[in-house]
Coordinates of C-alpha atoms in Angstrom, one line a residue:
Chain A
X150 CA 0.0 0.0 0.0
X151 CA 1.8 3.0 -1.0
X152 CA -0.9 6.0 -1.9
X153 CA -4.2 4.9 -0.4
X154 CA -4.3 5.1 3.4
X155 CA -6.4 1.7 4.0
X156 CA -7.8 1.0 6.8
X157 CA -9.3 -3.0 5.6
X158 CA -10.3 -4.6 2.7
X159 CA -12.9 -7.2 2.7
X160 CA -13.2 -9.7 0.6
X161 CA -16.3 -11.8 -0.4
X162 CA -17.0 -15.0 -2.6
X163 CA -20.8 -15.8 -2.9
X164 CA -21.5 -19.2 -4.7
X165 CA -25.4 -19.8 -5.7
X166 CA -25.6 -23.6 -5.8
X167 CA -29.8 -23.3 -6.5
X168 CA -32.4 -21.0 -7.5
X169 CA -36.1 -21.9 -7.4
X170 CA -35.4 -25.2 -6.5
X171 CA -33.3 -25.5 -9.8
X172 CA -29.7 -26.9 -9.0
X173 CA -27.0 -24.5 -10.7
X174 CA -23.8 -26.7 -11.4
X175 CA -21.5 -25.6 -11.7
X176 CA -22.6 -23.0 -9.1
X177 CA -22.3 -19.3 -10.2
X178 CA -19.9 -17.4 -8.6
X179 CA -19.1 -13.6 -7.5
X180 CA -16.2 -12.0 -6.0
X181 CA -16.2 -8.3 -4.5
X182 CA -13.1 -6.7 -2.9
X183 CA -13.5 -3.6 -1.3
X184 CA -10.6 -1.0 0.5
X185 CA -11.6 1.3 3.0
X186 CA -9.5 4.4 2.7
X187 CA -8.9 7.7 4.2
X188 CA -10.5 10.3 1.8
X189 CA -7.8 12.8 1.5
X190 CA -9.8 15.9 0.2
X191 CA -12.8 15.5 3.4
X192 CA -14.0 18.4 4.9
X193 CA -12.7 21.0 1.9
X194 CA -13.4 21.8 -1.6
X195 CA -9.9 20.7 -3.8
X196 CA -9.9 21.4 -7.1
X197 CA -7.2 19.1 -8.6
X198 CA -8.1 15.6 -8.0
X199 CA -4.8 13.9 -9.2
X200 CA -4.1 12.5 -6.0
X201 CA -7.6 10.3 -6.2
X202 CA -6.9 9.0 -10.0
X203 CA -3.6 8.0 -8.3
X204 CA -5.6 6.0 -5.5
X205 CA -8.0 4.8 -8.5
X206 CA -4.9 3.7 -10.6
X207 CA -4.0 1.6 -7.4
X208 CA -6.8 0.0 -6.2
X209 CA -7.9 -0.9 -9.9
X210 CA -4.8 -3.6 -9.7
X211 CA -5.0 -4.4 -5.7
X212 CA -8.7 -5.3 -5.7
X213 CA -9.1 -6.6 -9.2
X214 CA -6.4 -9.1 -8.3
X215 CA -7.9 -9.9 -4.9
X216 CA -11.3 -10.7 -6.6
X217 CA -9.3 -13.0 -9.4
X218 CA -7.6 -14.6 -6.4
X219 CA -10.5 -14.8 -3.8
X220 CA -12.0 -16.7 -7.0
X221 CA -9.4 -19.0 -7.6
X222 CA -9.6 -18.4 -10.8
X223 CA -6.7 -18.1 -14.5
X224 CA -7.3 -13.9 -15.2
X225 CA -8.5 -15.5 -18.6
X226 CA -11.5 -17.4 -16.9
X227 CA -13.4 -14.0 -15.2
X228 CA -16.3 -13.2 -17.1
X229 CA -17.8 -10.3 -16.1
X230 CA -16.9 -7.0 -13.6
X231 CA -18.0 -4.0 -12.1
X232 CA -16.7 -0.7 -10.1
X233 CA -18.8 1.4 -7.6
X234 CA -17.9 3.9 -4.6
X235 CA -19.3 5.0 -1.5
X236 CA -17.9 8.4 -0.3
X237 CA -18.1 9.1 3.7
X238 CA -20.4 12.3 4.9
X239 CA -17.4 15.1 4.2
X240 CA -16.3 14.0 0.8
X241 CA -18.0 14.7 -2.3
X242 CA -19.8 12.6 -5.2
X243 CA -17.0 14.2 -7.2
X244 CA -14.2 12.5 -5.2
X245 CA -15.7 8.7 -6.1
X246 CA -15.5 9.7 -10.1
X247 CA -12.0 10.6 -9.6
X248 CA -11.1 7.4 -7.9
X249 CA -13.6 5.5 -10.7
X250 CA -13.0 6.9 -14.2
X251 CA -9.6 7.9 -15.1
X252 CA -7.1 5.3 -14.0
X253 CA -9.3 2.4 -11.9
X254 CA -10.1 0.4 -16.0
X255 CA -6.5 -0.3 -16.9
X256 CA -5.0 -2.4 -13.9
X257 CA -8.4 -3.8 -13.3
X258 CA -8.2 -5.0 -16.9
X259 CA -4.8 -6.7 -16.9
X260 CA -6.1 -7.8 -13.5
X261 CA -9.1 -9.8 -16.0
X262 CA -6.8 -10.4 -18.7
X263 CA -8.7 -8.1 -21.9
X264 CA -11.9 -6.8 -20.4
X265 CA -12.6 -5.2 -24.2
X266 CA -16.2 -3.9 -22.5
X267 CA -16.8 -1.0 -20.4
X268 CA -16.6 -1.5 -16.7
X269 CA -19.9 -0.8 -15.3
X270 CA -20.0 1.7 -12.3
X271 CA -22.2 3.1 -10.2
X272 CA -21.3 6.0 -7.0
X273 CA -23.1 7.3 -4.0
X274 CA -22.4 9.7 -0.8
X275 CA -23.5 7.4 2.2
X276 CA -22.7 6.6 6.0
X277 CA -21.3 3.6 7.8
X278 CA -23.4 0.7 7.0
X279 CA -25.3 1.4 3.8
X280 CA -25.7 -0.9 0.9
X281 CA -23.4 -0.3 -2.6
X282 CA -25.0 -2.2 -5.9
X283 CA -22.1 -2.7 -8.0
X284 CA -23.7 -3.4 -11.6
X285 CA -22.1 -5.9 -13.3
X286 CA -21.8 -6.7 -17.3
X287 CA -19.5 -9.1 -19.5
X288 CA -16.2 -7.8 -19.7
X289 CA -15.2 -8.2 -23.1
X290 CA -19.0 -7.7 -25.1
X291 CA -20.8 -5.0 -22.9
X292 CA -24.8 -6.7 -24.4
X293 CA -24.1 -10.0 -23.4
X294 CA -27.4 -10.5 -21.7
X295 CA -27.0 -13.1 -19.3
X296 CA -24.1 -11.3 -17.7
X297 CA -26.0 -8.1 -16.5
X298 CA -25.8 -8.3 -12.8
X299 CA -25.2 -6.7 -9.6
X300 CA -23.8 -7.6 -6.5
X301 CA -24.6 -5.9 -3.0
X302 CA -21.9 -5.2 -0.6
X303 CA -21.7 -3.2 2.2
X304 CA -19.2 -2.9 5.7
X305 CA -20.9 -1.8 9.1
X306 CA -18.0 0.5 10.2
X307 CA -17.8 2.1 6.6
X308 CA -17.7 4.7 5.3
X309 CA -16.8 6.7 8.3
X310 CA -17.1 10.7 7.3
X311 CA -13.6 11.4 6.3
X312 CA -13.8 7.7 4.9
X313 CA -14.0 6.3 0.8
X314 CA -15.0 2.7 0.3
X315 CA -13.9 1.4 -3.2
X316 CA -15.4 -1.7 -4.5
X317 CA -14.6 -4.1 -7.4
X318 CA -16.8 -7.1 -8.1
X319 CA -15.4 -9.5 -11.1
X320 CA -17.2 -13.2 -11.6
X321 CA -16.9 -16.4 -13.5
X322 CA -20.3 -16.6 -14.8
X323 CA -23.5 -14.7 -14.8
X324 CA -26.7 -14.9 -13.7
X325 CA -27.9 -18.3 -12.1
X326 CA -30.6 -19.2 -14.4
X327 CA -30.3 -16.6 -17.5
X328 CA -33.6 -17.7 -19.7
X329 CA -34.3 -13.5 -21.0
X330 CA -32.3 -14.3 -24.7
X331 CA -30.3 -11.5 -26.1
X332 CA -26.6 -11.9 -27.0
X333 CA -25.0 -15.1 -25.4
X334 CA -21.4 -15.3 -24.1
X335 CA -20.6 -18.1 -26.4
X336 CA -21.8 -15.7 -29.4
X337 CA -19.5 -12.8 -28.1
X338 CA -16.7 -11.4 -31.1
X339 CA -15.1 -9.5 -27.9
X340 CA -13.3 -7.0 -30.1
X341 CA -15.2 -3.5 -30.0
X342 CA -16.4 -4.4 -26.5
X343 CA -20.0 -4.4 -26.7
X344 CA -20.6 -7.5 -28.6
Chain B
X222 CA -34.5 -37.0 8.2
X223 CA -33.9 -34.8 5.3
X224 CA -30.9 -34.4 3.1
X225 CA -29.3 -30.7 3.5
X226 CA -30.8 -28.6 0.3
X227 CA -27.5 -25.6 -0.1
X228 CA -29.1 -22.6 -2.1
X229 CA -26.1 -20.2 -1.5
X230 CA -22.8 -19.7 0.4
X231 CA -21.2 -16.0 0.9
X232 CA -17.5 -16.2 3.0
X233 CA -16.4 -12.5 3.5
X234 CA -12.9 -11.8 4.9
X235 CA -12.0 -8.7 6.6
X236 CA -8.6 -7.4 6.6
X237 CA -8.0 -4.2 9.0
X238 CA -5.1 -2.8 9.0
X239 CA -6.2 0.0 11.6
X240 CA -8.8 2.0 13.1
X241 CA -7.5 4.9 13.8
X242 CA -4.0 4.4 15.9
X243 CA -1.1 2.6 14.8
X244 CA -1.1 0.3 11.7
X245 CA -0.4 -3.4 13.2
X246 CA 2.5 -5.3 11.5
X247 CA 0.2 -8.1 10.7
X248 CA -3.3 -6.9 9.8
X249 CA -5.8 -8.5 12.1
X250 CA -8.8 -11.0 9.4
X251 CA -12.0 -11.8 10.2
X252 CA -13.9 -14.4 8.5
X253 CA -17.6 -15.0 8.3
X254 CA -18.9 -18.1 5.9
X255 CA -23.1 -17.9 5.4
X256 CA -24.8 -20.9 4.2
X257 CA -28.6 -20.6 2.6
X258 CA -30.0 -23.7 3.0
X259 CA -33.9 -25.1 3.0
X260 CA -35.9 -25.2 6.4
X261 CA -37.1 -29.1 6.5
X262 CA -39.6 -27.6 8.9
X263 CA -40.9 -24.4 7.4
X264 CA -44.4 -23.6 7.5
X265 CA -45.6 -26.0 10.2
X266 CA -44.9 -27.3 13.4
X267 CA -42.6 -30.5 14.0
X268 CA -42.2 -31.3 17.5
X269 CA -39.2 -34.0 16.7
X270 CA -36.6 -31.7 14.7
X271 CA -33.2 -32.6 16.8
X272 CA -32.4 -35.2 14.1
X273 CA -32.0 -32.6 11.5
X274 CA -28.6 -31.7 13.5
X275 CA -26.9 -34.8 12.4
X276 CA -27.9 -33.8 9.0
X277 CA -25.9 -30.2 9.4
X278 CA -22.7 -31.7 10.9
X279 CA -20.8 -32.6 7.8
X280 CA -21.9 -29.0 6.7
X281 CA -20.4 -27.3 9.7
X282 CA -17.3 -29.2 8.9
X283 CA -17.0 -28.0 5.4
X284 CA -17.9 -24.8 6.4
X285 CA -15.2 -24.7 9.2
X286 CA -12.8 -26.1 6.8
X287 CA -13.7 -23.9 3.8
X288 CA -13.5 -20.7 6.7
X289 CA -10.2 -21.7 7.4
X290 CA -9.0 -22.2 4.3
X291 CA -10.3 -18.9 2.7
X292 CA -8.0 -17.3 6.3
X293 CA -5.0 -19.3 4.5
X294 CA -5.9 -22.9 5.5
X295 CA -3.7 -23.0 9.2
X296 CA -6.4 -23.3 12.1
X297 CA -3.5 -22.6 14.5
X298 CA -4.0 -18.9 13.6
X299 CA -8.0 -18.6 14.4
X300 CA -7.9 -17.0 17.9
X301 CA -11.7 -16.1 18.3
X302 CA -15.0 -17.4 17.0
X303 CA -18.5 -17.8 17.0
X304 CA -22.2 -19.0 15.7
X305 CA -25.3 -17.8 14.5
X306 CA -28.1 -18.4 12.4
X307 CA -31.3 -16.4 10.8
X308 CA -34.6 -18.6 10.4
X309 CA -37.0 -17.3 7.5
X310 CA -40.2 -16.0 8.1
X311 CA -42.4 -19.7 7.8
X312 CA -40.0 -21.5 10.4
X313 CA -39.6 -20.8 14.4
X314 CA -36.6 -19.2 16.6
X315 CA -36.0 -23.1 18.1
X316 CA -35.0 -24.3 14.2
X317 CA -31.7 -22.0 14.8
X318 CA -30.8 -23.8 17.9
X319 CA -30.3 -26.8 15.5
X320 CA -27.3 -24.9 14.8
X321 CA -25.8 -25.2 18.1
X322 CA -24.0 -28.8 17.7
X323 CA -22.8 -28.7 14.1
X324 CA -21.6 -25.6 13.9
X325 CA -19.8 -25.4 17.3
X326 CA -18.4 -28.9 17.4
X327 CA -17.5 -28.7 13.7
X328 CA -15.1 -25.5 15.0
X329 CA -13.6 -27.0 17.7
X330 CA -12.8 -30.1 15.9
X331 CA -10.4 -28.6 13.9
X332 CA -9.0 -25.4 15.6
X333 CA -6.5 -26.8 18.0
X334 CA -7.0 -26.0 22.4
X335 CA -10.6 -24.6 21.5
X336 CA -11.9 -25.1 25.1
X337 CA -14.2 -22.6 25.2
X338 CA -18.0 -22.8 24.3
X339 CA -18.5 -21.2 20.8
X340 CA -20.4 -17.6 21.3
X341 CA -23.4 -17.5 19.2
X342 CA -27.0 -15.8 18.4
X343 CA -30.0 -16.2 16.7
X344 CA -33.5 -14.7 15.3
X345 CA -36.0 -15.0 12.8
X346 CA -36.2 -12.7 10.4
X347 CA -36.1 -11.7 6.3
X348 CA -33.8 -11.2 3.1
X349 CA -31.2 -8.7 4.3
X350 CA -31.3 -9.1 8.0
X351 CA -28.7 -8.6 9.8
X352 CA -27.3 -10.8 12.4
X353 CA -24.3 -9.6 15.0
X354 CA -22.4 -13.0 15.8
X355 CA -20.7 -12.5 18.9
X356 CA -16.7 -13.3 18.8
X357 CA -14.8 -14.8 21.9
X358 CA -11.4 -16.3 22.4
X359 CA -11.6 -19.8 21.4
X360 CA -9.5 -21.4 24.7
X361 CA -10.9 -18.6 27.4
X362 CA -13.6 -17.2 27.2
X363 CA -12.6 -14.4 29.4
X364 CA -9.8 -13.4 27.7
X365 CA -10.9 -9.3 27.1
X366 CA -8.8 -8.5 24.1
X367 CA -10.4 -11.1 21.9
X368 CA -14.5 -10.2 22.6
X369 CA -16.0 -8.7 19.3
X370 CA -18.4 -9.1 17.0
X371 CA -18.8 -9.9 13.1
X372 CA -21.9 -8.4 11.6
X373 CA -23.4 -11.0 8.5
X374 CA -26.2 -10.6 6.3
X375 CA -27.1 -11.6 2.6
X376 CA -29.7 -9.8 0.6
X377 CA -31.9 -12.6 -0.4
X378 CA -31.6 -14.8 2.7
X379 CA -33.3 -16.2 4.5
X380 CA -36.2 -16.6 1.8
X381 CA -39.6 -17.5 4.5
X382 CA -38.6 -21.4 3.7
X383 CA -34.8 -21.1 3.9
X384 CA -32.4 -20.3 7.2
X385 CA -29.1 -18.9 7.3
X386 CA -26.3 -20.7 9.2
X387 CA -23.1 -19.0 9.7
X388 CA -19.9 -19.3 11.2
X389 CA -17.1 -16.9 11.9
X390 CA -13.6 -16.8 13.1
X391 CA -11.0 -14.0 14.0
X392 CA -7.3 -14.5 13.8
X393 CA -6.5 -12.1 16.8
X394 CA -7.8 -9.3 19.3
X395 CA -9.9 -6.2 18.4
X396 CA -7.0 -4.0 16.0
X397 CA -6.6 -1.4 18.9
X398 CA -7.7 -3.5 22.4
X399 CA -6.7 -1.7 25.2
X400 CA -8.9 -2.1 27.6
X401 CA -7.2 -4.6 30.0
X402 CA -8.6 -7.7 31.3
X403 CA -7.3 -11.2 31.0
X404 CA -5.2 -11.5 28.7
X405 CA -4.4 -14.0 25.8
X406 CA -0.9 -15.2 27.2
X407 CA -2.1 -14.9 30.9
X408 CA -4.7 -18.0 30.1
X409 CA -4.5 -21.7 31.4
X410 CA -6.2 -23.2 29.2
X411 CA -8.2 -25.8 31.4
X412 CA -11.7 -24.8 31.8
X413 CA -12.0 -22.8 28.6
X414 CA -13.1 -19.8 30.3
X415 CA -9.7 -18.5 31.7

C-alpha cells in the first residue's frame, strides 16, 4: 500500500448452488473486494483531483487481483466486472468519479486479462453501513445479456465521514438461471467491447 | 430425516489494517462463511426436529474447513470465534438452535486447544437481515482483548422457507484492544473460560 491510506479490505465470494429449486452446477460465482480508505480531500473543496486518479490507478490492480484470487480463478476465466464507490459524509460525489473513471479500467483489466467492454459503475455519498449495488456486465462484449448483474456489498464500520470505500466485483459466470435471450457469451466477437 | 438442500454460500474476509492508531505489522482477518440452505420444517410445526442436526454436521465441517481455508488454510491462527443463524419468516426461533452442535463442534474439531463454548445468536427474520455474531477467544472465554463481534447478512436470505447458518472466526484481538482484562498469554487453558 503506497498512496491509499487503508484501513481494511474485505473480501467476499458468494456461490449460488440453486435457485427456485433448480440446481446450478457448476454453481455461479461472484467476488467483491473492497478497500476502506482515508479520503484525502474531506472536509474542503480541492480542485485538482490527481491524487484520487492516483488511488484509483492503485486500487484498480490491488482489488481486481484480490477478486481474481479470492475466486481462484486463471485472469483469462473471469467473465464479467463492475466498479462502484461510496464516499463518507465530508467527501464529495466528485471524489468517487476521480477514484472511478480515469485510471481504476486499466490495472483492473490486466487484473481480468482483456476486459474489451466498459466497466460498469455506479457511485453514492452514504454513512457507515449502507448498501453499494455494484452493476455488473461481461467484460469483453458489454450486451451479453446473461451477464447483466449486480452484486450488494456493504461494511458496518464504513464509510466513516472522512472515509472512501472502493469496491470491485469481477465473476466467472452470470446470472444463475439466464432464460431473458439476447446476446450469449458463447456468441460474443469481444473486439469493439459491446458485442 | 432430510438431506441438507445448499441454495447459497457468501465467505467474506476482513482485513483491517487500523482503526485509527497505529497500523499493526500483521493486519488482524476476520472471516464470516453464510450458508442458505432449506428449512425441512418451514411452514408448520414438528415437535421432533433434533435429528435434522446430524444432518448439518458434515456442513459445519465444510464450512469450518472452507472458513479456514479462505483465512490461508492453518487453524493454529484462528484465535476467536462464533455462531449464528437467521430462520426465514415460515419456520420458528428453536430451528436455529439446530445450529448449536454442528456448527460449534465442527469448529472445535479442527481449531487446535478450542476449550471454550462457541459464542453464538440467533432470530427469525427476512432477506437482508442482519445478524451480529458474537466473537470470543476460542480457549478462554474471558480473555478481554479477543471479545467482538462480526456483523453478516445476505440480501436474499433467509427466503420464508430457507435459514441462514453462519460461522465466523478471528485471527486475533480487536485491532486497537486496550482495555485490559485477562489476557491471551495470561490463560490456562483448562476450563475454557480463563
Amino acid at each position: 500500500m503506497t498512496k491509499a491510506k487503508v484501513r481494511k479490505i474485505v473480501t467476499v465470494v458468494e456461490e449460488t448452488h440453486k435457485e427456485m429449486g433448480k440446481t446450478i452446477s457448476p454453481p455461479t460465482r461472484r467476488a467483491a473486494a473492497i478497500a476502506v480508505i482515508e479520503n484525502p480531500f474531506a472536509g474542503r473543496y480541492q480542485e485538482d483531483l490527481e491524487d484520487l486518479m492516483a488511488i484509483g490507478e492503485e486500487l484498480g490492480d490491488v482489488l481486481g487481483r484480490r477478486c481474481v484470487e479470492a475466486l481462484g480463478i486463471e485472469p483469462r476465466q473471469a467473465e464479467s466486472y463492475g466498479k462502484a464507490a461510496m464516499v463518507g459524509e465530508n467527501g464529495e460525489l466528485e471524489h468517487a468519479a476521480a477514484i472511478l473513471h480515469p485510471r481504476l479500467g486499466k490495472p483492473l483489466r490486466a487484473a481480468v486479462e482483456k476486459g474489451a467492454a466498459l466497466v460498469p459503475s455506479s457511485k453514492k455519498m452514504g454513512s457507515m453501513g449502507q448498501p453499494l449495488d455494484i452493476p455488473l456486465g461481461h467484460k469483453d462484449a458489454a450486451y451479453v445479456r446473461s451477464h447483466f448483474d449486480g452484486m450488494e456489498v456493504r461494511i458496518n464500520d464504513a464509510p466513516r465521514a472522512n472515509e472512501i470505500m472502493v469496491a470491485i466485483s469481477v465473476t466467472d459466470s452470470g446470472r444463475p438461471l439466464p432464460r431473458v435471450g439476447g446476446l450469449k457469451a458463447e456468441e460474443a466477437k469481444g473486439e469493439d467491447g459491446l458485442r | 430425516m432430510p438431506e441438507v438442500k445448499i441454495r447459497k454460500s457468501v465467505i467474506t474476509i476482513d482485513e483491517i489494517f487500523h482503526e485509527g492508531g497505529p497500523v499493526a505489522s500483521v493486519p488482524l482477518r476476520r472471516g464470516a462463511v453464510c450458508t442458505v440452505i432449506e428449512n425441512p420444517f418451514a411452514g408448520r410445526y414438528v415437535e421432533e426436529i433434533v435429528g435434522f442436526m446430524d444432518d448439518l454436521k458434515p456442513l459445519g465441517l465444510k464450512m469450518a474447513q472452507d472458513l479456514i481455508v479462505a483465512l490461508g488454510g492453518d487453524p493454529t491462527v484462528v484465535e476467536g470465534y462464533g455462531k449464528g443463524a437467521i430462520v426465514g419468516e415460515a419456520g420458528e426461533l428453536e430451528h436455529a438452535a439446530l445450529w448449536h452442535a454442528p456448527g460449534g463442534y465442527s469448529m472445535r474439531e479442527l481449531i487446535p486447544n478450542s476449550k471454550a463454548i462457541v459464542s453464538s445468536t440467533k432470530k427469525v427474520g427476512g432477506p437482508g437481515t442482519r445478524l451480529d455474531i458474537p466473537v470470543t477467544h476460542t480457549n478462554a472465554s474471558y480473555v478481554r482483548s479477543h471479545f467482538d463481534a462480526i456483523e453478516v447478512g445476505i440480501n436474499d436470505a433467509p427466503r420464508k422457507n430457507e435459514m441462514l447458518v453462519a460461522l465466523v472466526m478471528t485471527t486475533g484481538p480487536r485491532i486497537h484492544n486496550r482495555a485490559g482484562g485477562l489476557k491471551a498469554r495470561e490463560i490456562k487453558g483448562e476450563d475454557g473460560l480463563r
